[in-house]
Amino acid sequence: MSNDIRGSLEQINEVSRQLLSRILTMYNKSQDKNDSFNDESTSDSQVTENELTGLIASRDSLIHCLFEQNTHEEISIELNLLNEMISLDTKLSNQSKAYKQVLAEQVIRLKKSKKVSKSYQKY
């Protein structure tokens, strides 16, 4: 039983690390990106978003299965892996918030540039 729990926690942590890596990659790309949007960056972004969606769904499913199939006492035996899972979850949450902020800033810049170009078109 403990090996199943250990394996599940290790798998959750591995998916969490992959997810964190993808989010960091997207965050770094968005920081480096200039205001030009081309088809290549859009298609790359779509592929990465699909990867993120798959990883999130997989992680969610693994976590639900772990807690539905085992008691809290059984899970608490693997305290180190559980603490690692919590730590990774915190990192994921923080990095997601930072990435969301970057995207919000990009949207605001894009809207402002559209407003400026529309106002020039009036003249």
The first five atom37 places (N, CA, C, CB, O) and aatype in JSON, in Angstrom:
{
  "aatype": [12, 15, 2, 3, 9, 1, 7, 15, 10, 6, 5, 9, 2, 6, 19, 15, 1, 5, 10, 10, 15, 1, 9, 10, 16, 12, 18, 2, 11, 15, 5, 3, 11, 2, 3, 15, 13, 2, 3, 6, 15, 16, 15, 3, 15, 5, 19, 16, 6, 2, 6, 10, 16, 7, 10, 9, 0, 15, 1, 3, 15, 10, 9, 8, 4, 10, 13, 6, 5, 2, 16, 8, 6, 6, 9, 15, 9, 6, 10, 2, 10, 10, 2, 6, 12, 9, 15, 10, 3, 16, 11, 10, 15, 2, 5, 15, 11, 0, 18, 11, 5, 19, 10, 0, 6, 5, 19, 9, 1, 10, 11, 11, 15, 11, 11, 19, 15, 11, 15, 18, 5, 11, 18],
  "atom_mask": [
    [1, 1, 1, 1, 1],
    [1, 1, 1, 1, 1],
    [1, 1, 1, 1, 1],
    [1, 1, 1, 1, 1],
    [1, 1, 1, 1, 1],
    [1, 1, 1, 1, 1],
    [1, 1, 1, 0, 1],
    [1, 1, 1, 1, 1],
    [1, 1, 1, 1, 1],
    [1, 1, 1, 1, 1],
    [1, 1, 1, 1, 1],
    [1, 1, 1, 1, 1],
    [1, 1, 1, 1, 1],
    [1, 1, 1, 1, 1],
    [1, 1, 1, 1, 1],
    [1, 1, 1, 1, 1],
    [1, 1, 1, 1, 1],
    [1, 1, 1, 1, 1],
    [1, 1, 1, 1, 1],
    [1, 1, 1, 1, 1],
    [1, 1, 1, 1, 1],
    [1, 1, 1, 1, 1],
    [1, 1, 1, 1, 1],
    [1, 1, 1, 1, 1],
    [1, 1, 1, 1, 1],
    [1, 1, 1, 1, 1],
    [1, 1, 1, 1, 1],
    [1, 1, 1, 1, 1],
    [1, 1, 1, 1, 1],
    [1, 1, 1, 1, 1],
    [1, 1, 1, 1, 1],
    [1, 1, 1, 1, 1],
    [1, 1, 1, 1, 1],
    [1, 1, 1, 1, 1],
    [1, 1, 1, 1, 1],
    [1, 1, 1, 1, 1],
    [1, 1, 1, 1, 1],
    [1, 1, 1, 1, 1],
    [1, 1, 1, 1, 1],
    [1, 1, 1, 1, 1],
    [1, 1, 1, 1, 1],
    [1, 1, 1, 1, 1],
    [1, 1, 1, 1, 1],
    [1, 1, 1, 1, 1],
    [1, 1, 1, 1, 1],
    [1, 1, 1, 1, 1],
    [1, 1, 1, 1, 1],
    [1, 1, 1, 1, 1],
    [1, 1, 1, 1, 1],
    [1, 1, 1, 1, 1],
    [1, 1, 1, 1, 1],
    [1, 1, 1, 1, 1],
    [1, 1, 1, 1, 1],
    [1, 1, 1, 0, 1],
    [1, 1, 1, 1, 1],
    [1, 1, 1, 1, 1],
    [1, 1, 1, 1, 1],
    [1, 1, 1, 1, 1],
    [1, 1, 1, 1, 1],
    [1, 1, 1, 1, 1],
    [1, 1, 1, 1, 1],
    [1, 1, 1, 1, 1],
    [1, 1, 1, 1, 1],
    [1, 1, 1, 1, 1],
    [1, 1, 1, 1, 1],
    [1, 1, 1, 1, 1],
    [1, 1, 1, 1, 1],
    [1, 1, 1, 1, 1],
    [1, 1, 1, 1, 1],
    [1, 1, 1, 1, 1],
    [1, 1, 1, 1, 1],
    [1, 1, 1, 1, 1],
    [1, 1, 1, 1, 1],
    [1, 1, 1, 1, 1],
    [1, 1, 1, 1, 1],
    [1, 1, 1, 1, 1],
    [1, 1, 1, 1, 1],
    [1, 1, 1, 1, 1],
    [1, 1, 1, 1, 1],
    [1, 1, 1, 1, 1],
    [1, 1, 1, 1, 1],
    [1, 1, 1, 1, 1],
    [1, 1, 1, 1, 1],
    [1, 1, 1, 1, 1],
    [1, 1, 1, 1, 1],
    [1, 1, 1, 1, 1],
    [1, 1, 1, 1, 1],
    [1, 1, 1, 1, 1],
    [1, 1, 1, 1, 1],
    [1, 1, 1, 1, 1],
    [1, 1, 1, 1, 1],
    [1, 1, 1, 1, 1],
    [1, 1, 1, 1, 1],
    [1, 1, 1, 1, 1],
    [1, 1, 1, 1, 1],
    [1, 1, 1, 1, 1],
    [1, 1, 1, 1, 1],
    [1, 1, 1, 1, 1],
    [1, 1, 1, 1, 1],
    [1, 1, 1, 1, 1],
    [1, 1, 1, 1, 1],
    [1, 1, 1, 1, 1],
    [1, 1, 1, 1, 1],
    [1, 1, 1, 1, 1],
    [1, 1, 1, 1, 1],
    [1, 1, 1, 1, 1],
    [1, 1, 1, 1, 1],
    [1, 1, 1, 1, 1],
    [1, 1, 1, 1, 1],
    [1, 1, 1, 1, 1],
    [1, 1, 1, 1, 1],
    [1, 1, 1, 1, 1],
    [1, 1, 1, 1, 1],
    [1, 1, 1, 1, 1],
    [1, 1, 1, 1, 1],
    [1, 1, 1, 1, 1],
    [1, 1, 1, 1, 1],
    [1, 1, 1, 1, 1],
    [1, 1, 1, 1, 1],
    [1, 1, 1, 1, 1],
    [1, 1, 1, 1, 1],
    [1, 1, 1, 1, 1],
    [1, 1, 1, 1, 1]
  ],
  "atom_positions": [
    [[0.82, -1.19, 0.0], [0.0, 0.0, 0.0], [0.86, 1.25, 0.0], [-0.94, 0.0, 1.2], [0.6, 2.2, -0.74]],
    [[1.9, 1.26, 0.83], [2.77, 2.43, 0.94], [3.5, 2.69, -0.38], [3.77, 2.24, 2.07], [3.75, 3.84, -0.74]],
    [[3.85, 1.6, -1.09], [4.53, 1.77, -2.38], [3.62, 2.44, -3.4], [5.01, 0.42, -2.91], [4.07, 3.24, -4.22]],
    [[2.3, 2.11, -3.35], [1.35, 2.76, -4.25], [1.25, 4.25, -3.95], [-0.04, 2.1, -4.14], [1.21, 5.08, -4.86]],
    [[1.21, 4.57, -2.67], [1.13, 5.97, -2.26], [2.41, 6.7, -2.66], [0.89, 6.09, -0.74], [2.36, 7.8, -3.21]],
    [[3.54, 6.07, -2.39], [4.83, 6.67, -2.75], [4.9, 6.9, -4.26], [6.01, 5.77, -2.28], [5.29, 7.97, -4.72]],
    [[4.52, 5.9, -5.02], [4.53, 6.02, -6.47], [3.61, 7.12, -6.97], [0.0, 0.0, 0.0], [3.96, 7.88, -7.87]],
    [[2.42, 7.2, -6.38], [1.47, 8.24, -6.77], [2.02, 9.63, -6.46], [0.13, 8.04, -6.04], [1.93, 10.54, -7.28]],
    [[2.59, 9.79, -5.27], [3.15, 11.09, -4.89], [4.33, 11.46, -5.79], [3.6, 11.07, -3.42], [4.47, 12.61, -6.19]],
    [[5.17, 10.48, -6.1], [6.31, 10.75, -7.0], [5.81, 11.16, -8.38], [7.22, 9.51, -7.1], [6.37, 12.06, -9.01]],
    [[4.76, 10.5, -8.85], [4.21, 10.83, -10.16], [3.58, 12.23, -10.14], [3.15, 9.78, -10.57], [3.76, 12.99, -11.09]],
    [[2.86, 12.57, -9.08], [2.28, 13.91, -8.94], [3.38, 14.96, -8.94], [1.43, 14.01, -7.66], [3.26, 15.99, -9.6]],
    [[4.44, 14.69, -8.19], [5.54, 15.65, -8.1], [6.26, 15.81, -9.45], [6.55, 15.21, -7.04], [6.67, 16.91, -9.81]],
    [[6.4, 14.73, -10.18], [7.03, 14.8, -11.5], [6.18, 15.63, -12.46], [7.26, 13.38, -12.06], [6.71, 16.48, -13.18]],
    [[4.88, 15.39, -12.49], [3.99, 16.17, -13.35], [4.0, 17.64, -12.92], [2.54, 15.6, -13.3], [3.96, 18.54, -13.76]],
    [[4.06, 17.88, -11.62], [4.11, 19.25, -11.1], [5.38, 19.95, -11.56], [4.04, 19.26, -9.56], [5.34, 21.12, -11.94]],
    [[6.51, 19.24, -11.54], [7.77, 19.83, -12.0], [7.7, 20.14, -13.51], [8.95, 18.89, -11.7], [8.19, 21.18, -13.95]],
    [[7.11, 19.24, -14.28], [6.95, 19.47, -15.71], [6.07, 20.7, -15.95], [6.35, 18.23, -16.4], [6.37, 21.54, -16.81]],
    [[5.01, 20.79, -15.21], [4.09, 21.92, -15.33], [4.78, 23.23, -14.97], [2.86, 21.71, -14.45], [4.63, 24.24, -15.66]],
    [[5.53, 23.21, -13.89], [6.26, 24.4, -13.47], [7.28, 24.81, -14.52], [6.96, 24.14, -12.12], [7.45, 25.99, -14.79]],
    [[7.95, 23.84, -15.11], [8.93, 24.12, -16.16], [8.26, 24.77, -17.37], [9.64, 22.82, -16.58], [8.8, 25.73, -17.93]],
    [[7.11, 24.26, -17.78], [6.4, 24.83, -18.93], [5.93, 26.26, -18.63], [5.19, 23.95, -19.3], [6.03, 27.13, -19.49]],
    [[5.43, 26.48, -17.43], [4.97, 27.82, -17.06], [6.14, 28.79, -17.04], [4.27, 27.79, -15.68], [6.02, 29.92, -17.51]],
    [[7.27, 28.35, -16.49], [8.46, 29.22, -16.47], [8.93, 29.54, -17.89], [9.6, 28.54, -15.68], [9.35, 30.66, -18.17]],
    [[8.87, 28.56, -18.78], [9.25, 28.78, -20.17], [8.34, 29.81, -20.82], [9.2, 27.46, -20.95], [8.81, 30.73, -21.49]],
    [[7.04, 29.66, -20.62], [6.09, 30.61, -21.19], [6.29, 32.0, -20.59], [4.65, 30.14, -20.97], [6.21, 33.0, -21.3]],
    [[6.54, 32.05, -19.31], [6.77, 33.33, -18.63], [7.99, 34.03, -19.21], [6.94, 33.12, -17.1], [7.96, 35.22, -19.51]],
    [[9.08, 33.28, -19.35], [10.31, 33.86, -19.9], [10.13, 34.32, -21.34], [11.46, 32.84, -19.82], [10.63, 35.37, -21.73]],
    [[9.42, 33.52, -22.14], [9.17, 33.92, -23.52], [8.33, 35.19, -23.58], [8.46, 32.79, -24.28], [8.56, 36.05, -24.42]],
    [[7.37, 35.3, -22.7], [6.5, 36.48, -22.71], [7.26, 37.72, -22.24], [5.27, 36.25, -21.84], [6.94, 38.83, -22.65]],
    [[8.24, 37.53, -21.39], [9.07, 38.65, -20.94], [9.97, 39.14, -22.07], [9.92, 38.25, -19.7], [10.22, 40.33, -22.2]],
    [[10.46, 38.21, -22.89], [11.37, 38.55, -23.99], [10.64, 39.03, -25.24], [12.23, 37.36, -24.33], [11.22, 39.7, -26.09]],
    [[9.37, 38.69, -25.34], [8.61, 38.95, -26.55], [8.4, 40.45, -26.75], [7.25, 38.24, -26.49], [8.1, 41.19, -25.81]],
    [[8.57, 40.87, -27.98], [8.24, 42.26, -28.28], [6.77, 42.34, -28.66], [9.14, 42.83, -29.41], [6.07, 41.33, -28.6]],
    [[6.31, 43.48, -29.05], [4.89, 43.66, -29.31], [4.4, 43.05, -30.62], [4.57, 45.1, -29.31], [3.2, 43.04, -30.88]],
    [[5.3, 42.54, -31.44], [4.85, 41.94, -32.7], [4.37, 40.52, -32.45], [5.98, 41.95, -33.74], [5.03, 39.72, -31.78]],
    [[3.24, 40.23, -33.0], [2.66, 38.89, -32.87], [2.63, 38.28, -34.25], [1.22, 38.93, -32.24], [2.0, 38.82, -35.16]],
    [[3.32, 37.15, -34.41], [3.31, 36.48, -35.7], [2.69, 35.1, -35.56], [4.72, 36.39, -36.29], [2.45, 34.64, -34.44]],
    [[2.44, 34.44, -36.7], [1.79, 33.14, -36.68], [2.61, 32.09, -35.96], [1.51, 32.7, -38.08], [2.06, 31.21, -35.3]],
    [[3.93, 32.17, -36.09], [4.8, 31.17, -35.46], [4.68, 31.23, -33.94], [6.26, 31.39, -35.88], [4.54, 30.19, -33.29]],
    [[4.73, 32.41, -33.39], [4.63, 32.53, -31.93], [3.23, 32.12, -31.45], [4.95, 33.97, -31.47], [3.09, 31.57, -30.37]],
    [[2.22, 32.4, -32.26], [0.86, 32.02, -31.9], [0.7, 30.51, -31.91], [-0.15, 32.67, -32.85], [0.08, 29.95, -31.0]],
    [[1.25, 29.84, -32.91], [1.14, 28.38, -32.97], [1.96, 27.72, -31.88], [1.57, 27.86, -34.34], [1.53, 26.73, -31.29]],
    [[3.15, 28.25, -31.59], [3.96, 27.73, -30.49], [3.23, 27.9, -29.17], [5.33, 28.43, -30.44], [3.23, 27.01, -28.33]],
    [[2.62, 29.05, -29.01], [1.87, 29.33, -27.79], [0.71, 28.36, -27.65], [1.36, 30.78, -27.79], [0.43, 27.89, -26.55]],
    [[0.03, 28.07, -28.75], [-1.11, 27.15, -28.72], [-0.67, 25.75, -28.32], [-1.83, 27.11, -30.09], [-1.34, 25.09, -27.54]],
    [[0.47, 25.29, -28.86], [1.0, 23.97, -28.51], [1.33, 23.91, -27.02], [2.25, 23.64, -29.36], [0.99, 22.94, -26.34]],
    [[1.98, 24.95, -26.52], [2.35, 25.0, -25.11], [1.11, 25.05, -24.23], [3.25, 26.2, -24.83], [1.08, 24.41, -23.18]],
    [[0.1, 25.8, -24.65], [-1.14, 25.86, -23.88], [-1.82, 24.5, -23.84], [-2.09, 26.91, -24.48], [-2.37, 24.11, -22.81]],
    [[-1.78, 23.77, -24.95], [-2.35, 22.43, -24.98], [-1.58, 21.49, -24.05], [-2.34, 21.87, -26.42], [-2.18, 20.66, -23.36]],
    [[-0.25, 21.63, -24.03], [0.57, 20.85, -23.1], [0.19, 21.17, -21.66], [2.06, 21.13, -23.34], [0.02, 20.27, -20.84]],
    [[0.07, 22.45, -21.37], [-0.29, 22.86, -20.02], [-1.65, 22.29, -19.6], [-0.33, 24.39, -19.92], [-1.8, 21.79, -18.49]],
    [[-2.6, 22.36, -20.5], [-3.93, 21.84, -20.21], [-3.87, 20.34, -19.9], [-4.88, 22.1, -21.38], [-4.5, 19.88, -18.95]],
    [[-3.12, 19.6, -20.7], [-2.97, 18.17, -20.46], [-2.29, 17.86, -19.14], [0.0, 0.0, 0.0], [-2.73, 16.98, -18.4]],
    [[-1.23, 18.6, -18.84], [-0.51, 18.39, -17.58], [-1.39, 18.74, -16.37], [0.77, 19.22, -17.55], [-1.38, 18.03, -15.36]],
    [[-2.14, 19.82, -16.48], [-3.02, 20.22, -15.38], [-4.08, 19.16, -15.14], [-3.68, 21.58, -15.69], [-4.36, 18.79, -14.0]],
    [[-4.68, 18.66, -16.23], [-5.71, 17.62, -16.1], [-5.13, 16.35, -15.5], [-6.34, 17.32, -17.47], [-5.75, 15.73, -14.64]],
    [[-3.95, 15.97, -15.95], [-3.29, 14.78, -15.43], [-2.98, 14.92, -13.94], [-2.0, 14.5, -16.21], [-3.25, 14.01, -13.16]],
    [[-2.43, 16.06, -13.56], [-2.09, 16.31, -12.16], [-3.34, 16.3, -11.29], [-1.35, 17.65, -12.02], [-3.35, 15.7, -10.21]],
    [[-4.37, 16.94, -11.76], [-5.63, 16.99, -11.01], [-6.19, 15.59, -10.8], [-6.65, 17.86, -11.75], [-6.64, 15.25, -9.71]],
    [[-6.16, 14.8, -11.85], [-6.67, 13.43, -11.77], [-5.86, 12.59, -10.78], [-6.64, 12.77, -13.15], [-6.41, 11.84, -9.97]],
    [[-4.54, 12.72, -10.85], [-3.66, 11.96, -9.94], [-3.91, 12.35, -8.48], [-2.19, 12.19, -10.3], [-3.95, 11.48, -7.6]],
    [[-4.07, 13.62, -8.22], [-4.3, 14.08, -6.85], [-5.65, 13.59, -6.34], [-4.24, 15.62, -6.77], [-5.75, 13.12, -5.2]],
    [[-6.67, 13.69, -7.18], [-7.99, 13.2, -6.76], [-7.95, 11.7, -6.46], [-9.03, 13.48, -7.85], [-8.49, 11.26, -5.44]],
    [[-7.32, 10.93, -7.32], [-7.23, 9.48, -7.1], [-6.48, 9.17, -5.81], [-6.53, 8.8, -8.29], [-6.9, 8.29, -5.05]],
    [[-5.39, 9.87, -5.57], [-4.6, 9.63, -4.36], [-5.44, 9.82, -3.1], [-3.39, 10.55, -4.32], [-5.43, 8.98, -2.21]],
    [[-6.17, 10.92, -3.04], [-6.91, 11.23, -1.83], [-8.24, 10.47, -1.73], [-7.17, 12.71, -1.75], [-8.78, 10.31, -0.64]],
    [[-8.77, 10.01, -2.85], [-10.0, 9.23, -2.82], [-9.72, 7.78, -2.44], [-10.7, 9.29, -4.17], [-10.56, 7.14, -1.8]],
    [[-8.58, 7.25, -2.82], [-8.27, 5.84, -2.61], [-7.53, 5.55, -1.32], [-7.48, 5.33, -3.76], [-7.4, 4.39, -0.92]],
    [[-7.03, 6.6, -0.65], [-6.22, 6.39, 0.55], [-6.7, 7.31, 1.66], [-4.73, 6.62, 0.26], [-7.25, 8.38, 1.42]],
    [[-6.46, 6.87, 2.89], [-6.82, 7.7, 4.04], [-5.7, 8.7, 4.29], [-7.08, 6.82, 5.31], [-4.59, 8.56, 3.79]],
    [[-6.02, 9.71, 5.07], [-5.01, 10.73, 5.4], [-3.86, 10.11, 6.2], [-5.66, 11.89, 6.21], [-2.71, 10.52, 6.04]],
    [[-4.18, 9.15, 7.03], [-3.13, 8.49, 7.82], [-2.16, 7.73, 6.93], [-3.76, 7.54, 8.85], [-0.95, 7.76, 7.14]],
    [[-2.71, 7.04, 5.94], [-1.85, 6.29, 5.01], [-0.96, 7.24, 4.19], [-2.72, 5.43, 4.06], [0.21, 6.96, 3.95]],
    [[-1.52, 8.35, 3.79], [-0.77, 9.32, 2.98], [0.3, 10.01, 3.82], [-1.72, 10.36, 2.37], [1.39, 10.3, 3.33]],
    [[-0.01, 10.26, 5.09], [0.93, 11.0, 5.94], [2.2, 10.2, 6.23], [0.25, 11.37, 7.25], [3.17, 10.77, 6.74]],
    [[2.21, 8.92, 5.93], [3.42, 8.11, 6.1], [4.54, 8.63, 5.19], [3.13, 6.61, 5.79], [5.71, 8.61, 5.56]],
    [[4.15, 9.08, 4.02], [5.12, 9.61, 3.04], [5.19, 11.13, 3.18], [4.71, 9.21, 1.59], [4.96, 11.86, 2.22]],
    [[5.52, 11.59, 4.37], [5.5, 13.01, 4.68], [6.46, 13.83, 3.81], [5.84, 13.21, 6.14], [6.12, 14.94, 3.4]],
    [[7.64, 13.31, 3.54], [8.61, 14.06, 2.72], [8.07, 14.33, 1.32], [9.92, 13.29, 2.62], [8.16, 15.45, 0.83]],
    [[7.5, 13.3, 0.69], [6.94, 13.48, -0.65], [5.71, 14.37, -0.61], [6.59, 12.13, -1.26], [5.48, 15.14, -1.55]],
    [[4.93, 14.28, 0.44], [3.75, 15.13, 0.59], [4.16, 16.59, 0.74], [2.91, 14.67, 1.8], [3.56, 17.48, 0.15]],
    [[5.2, 16.83, 1.55], [5.71, 18.2, 1.71], [6.27, 18.75, 0.4], [6.78, 18.25, 2.8], [6.12, 19.93, 0.09]],
    [[6.92, 17.89, -0.37], [7.43, 18.31, -1.68], [6.27, 18.68, -2.6], [8.29, 17.19, -2.32], [6.36, 19.66, -3.34]],
    [[5.2, 17.9, -2.56], [4.03, 18.18, -3.38], [3.44, 19.54, -3.0], [2.97, 17.06, -3.21], [3.07, 20.32, -3.87]],
    [[3.37, 19.81, -1.71], [2.84, 21.1, -1.24], [3.74, 22.25, -1.68], [2.69, 21.1, 0.3], [3.26, 23.3, -2.1]],
    [[5.04, 22.04, -1.58], [6.0, 23.07, -2.0], [5.87, 23.36, -3.49], [7.43, 22.63, -1.66], [5.87, 24.52, -3.91]],
    [[5.78, 22.31, -4.29], [5.62, 22.48, -5.73], [4.29, 23.18, -6.05], [5.69, 21.13, -6.44], [4.22, 24.0, -6.97]],
    [[3.26, 22.85, -5.3], [1.96, 23.48, -5.5], [2.05, 24.98, -5.23], [0.91, 22.84, -4.59], [1.47, 25.78, -5.97]],
    [[2.76, 25.35, -4.19], [2.95, 26.78, -3.87], [3.72, 27.48, -4.98], [3.69, 26.94, -2.53], [3.36, 28.59, -5.39]],
    [[4.77, 26.83, -5.48], [5.55, 27.42, -6.57], [4.69, 27.58, -7.83], [6.79, 26.54, -6.88], [4.77, 28.59, -8.51]],
    [[3.88, 26.56, -8.11], [2.99, 26.62, -9.27], [2.01, 27.78, -9.14], [2.23, 25.3, -9.45], [1.76, 28.52, -10.1]],
    [[1.46, 27.94, -7.97], [0.51, 29.01, -7.73], [1.16, 30.38, -7.91], [-0.08, 28.88, -6.32], [0.6, 31.25, -8.57]],
    [[2.32, 30.56, -7.33], [3.03, 31.84, -7.43], [3.44, 32.16, -8.86], [4.26, 31.83, -6.54], [3.28, 33.28, -9.33]],
    [[3.97, 31.16, -9.55], [4.41, 31.38, -10.93], [3.23, 31.64, -11.85], [5.22, 30.18, -11.44], [3.32, 32.44, -12.78]],
    [[2.12, 30.97, -11.6], [0.91, 31.2, -12.41], [0.4, 32.63, -12.23], [-0.18, 30.19, -12.02], [-0.01, 33.27, -13.2]],
    [[0.44, 33.12, -11.0], [0.0, 34.49, -10.74], [0.92, 35.49, -11.45], [-0.02, 34.78, -9.23], [0.45, 36.47, -12.01]],
    [[2.22, 35.23, -11.42], [3.17, 36.13, -12.08], [2.94, 36.12, -13.59], [4.62, 35.72, -11.76], [2.97, 37.18, -14.23]],
    [[2.72, 34.96, -14.16], [2.48, 34.84, -15.6], [1.17, 35.53, -15.98], [2.46, 33.36, -16.04], [1.08, 36.19, -17.01]],
    [[0.17, 35.37, -15.15], [-1.12, 36.02, -15.4], [-0.95, 37.53, -15.42], [-2.16, 35.61, -14.32], [-1.55, 38.21, -16.26]],
    [[-0.14, 38.06, -14.52], [0.11, 39.49, -14.47], [0.81, 39.97, -15.74], [0.95, 39.84, -13.24], [0.47, 41.02, -16.29]],
    [[1.79, 39.2, -16.21], [2.49, 39.56, -17.45], [1.52, 39.58, -18.62], [3.65, 38.57, -17.73], [1.55, 40.49, -19.45]],
    [[0.66, 38.57, -18.7], [-0.31, 38.52, -19.78], [-1.29, 39.69, -19.71], [-1.08, 37.21, -19.75], [-1.64, 40.27, -20.74]],
    [[-1.71, 40.04, -18.51], [-2.62, 41.18, -18.35], [-1.96, 42.46, -18.82], [-3.06, 41.32, -16.88], [-2.6, 43.29, -19.47]],
    [[-0.68, 42.64, -18.5], [0.06, 43.83, -18.95], [0.17, 43.86, -20.48], [1.46, 43.86, -18.32], [0.07, 44.92, -21.09]],
    [[0.39, 42.7, -21.08], [0.49, 42.65, -22.54], [-0.84, 43.0, -23.2], [0.94, 41.25, -22.99], [-0.87, 43.69, -24.22]],
    [[-1.93, 42.54, -22.62], [-3.25, 42.85, -23.16], [-3.52, 44.35, -23.06], [-4.36, 42.06, -22.41], [-4.03, 44.95, -24.0]],
    [[-3.16, 44.94, -21.94], [-3.36, 46.38, -21.76], [-2.53, 47.16, -22.78], [-2.97, 46.81, -20.33], [-3.03, 48.11, -23.38]],
    [[-1.26, 46.75, -22.99], [-0.42, 47.42, -23.99], [-1.02, 47.29, -25.38], [1.0, 46.84, -23.97], [-1.01, 48.24, -26.16]],
    [[-1.53, 46.1, -25.69], [-2.13, 45.87, -27.0], [-3.37, 46.74, -27.2], [-2.5, 44.39, -27.17], [-3.56, 47.32, -28.27]],
    [[-4.2, 46.83, -26.18], [-5.39, 47.67, -26.28], [-5.01, 49.13, -26.45], [-6.27, 47.5, -25.03], [-5.64, 49.84, -27.24]],
    [[-4.01, 49.59, -25.74], [-3.57, 50.98, -25.87], [-3.04, 51.25, -27.27], [-2.5, 51.31, -24.82], [-3.31, 52.3, -27.84]],
    [[-2.29, 50.31, -27.82], [-1.74, 50.53, -29.16], [-2.86, 50.54, -30.19], [-0.7, 49.44, -29.5], [-2.77, 51.27, -31.18]],
    [[-3.89, 49.74, -30.0], [-5.03, 49.76, -30.93], [-5.76, 51.09, -30.84], [-6.0, 48.59, -30.63], [-6.2, 51.64, -31.85]],
    [[-5.9, 51.61, -29.61], [-6.57, 52.9, -29.44], [-5.79, 54.0, -30.13], [-6.75, 53.22, -27.94], [-6.37, 54.87, -30.77]],
    [[-4.46, 53.97, -29.99], [-3.62, 54.99, -30.61], [-3.74, 54.91, -32.13], [-2.16, 54.81, -30.17], [-3.9, 55.93, -32.79]],
    [[-3.67, 53.71, -32.67], [-3.73, 53.59, -34.13], [-5.11, 54.01, -34.66], [-3.42, 52.13, -34.56], [-5.2, 54.57, -35.75]],
    [[-6.17, 53.74, -33.92], [-7.51, 54.18, -34.34], [-7.62, 55.7, -34.29], [-8.6, 53.54, -33.44], [-8.25, 56.31, -35.16]],
    [[-7.03, 56.29, -33.28], [-7.1, 57.75, -33.2], [-6.3, 58.41, -34.32], [-6.59, 58.24, -31.84], [-6.7, 59.47, -34.8]],
    [[-5.19, 57.82, -34.76], [-4.44, 58.35, -35.9], [-5.22, 58.2, -37.2], [-3.1, 57.65, -36.02], [-5.12, 59.04, -38.1]],
    [[-5.99, 57.13, -37.3], [-6.75, 56.9, -38.52], [-7.85, 57.95, -38.72], [-7.36, 55.49, -38.5], [-8.31, 58.16, -39.84]],
    [[-8.27, 58.59, -37.66], [-9.3, 59.63, -37.77], [-8.79, 60.83, -38.55], [-9.76, 60.07, -36.39], [-9.58, 61.54, -39.16]],
    [[-7.5, 61.07, -38.54], [-6.93, 62.29, -39.17], [-6.46, 62.02, -40.53], [-5.81, 62.85, -38.37], [-5.96, 62.93, -41.2]]
  ]
}
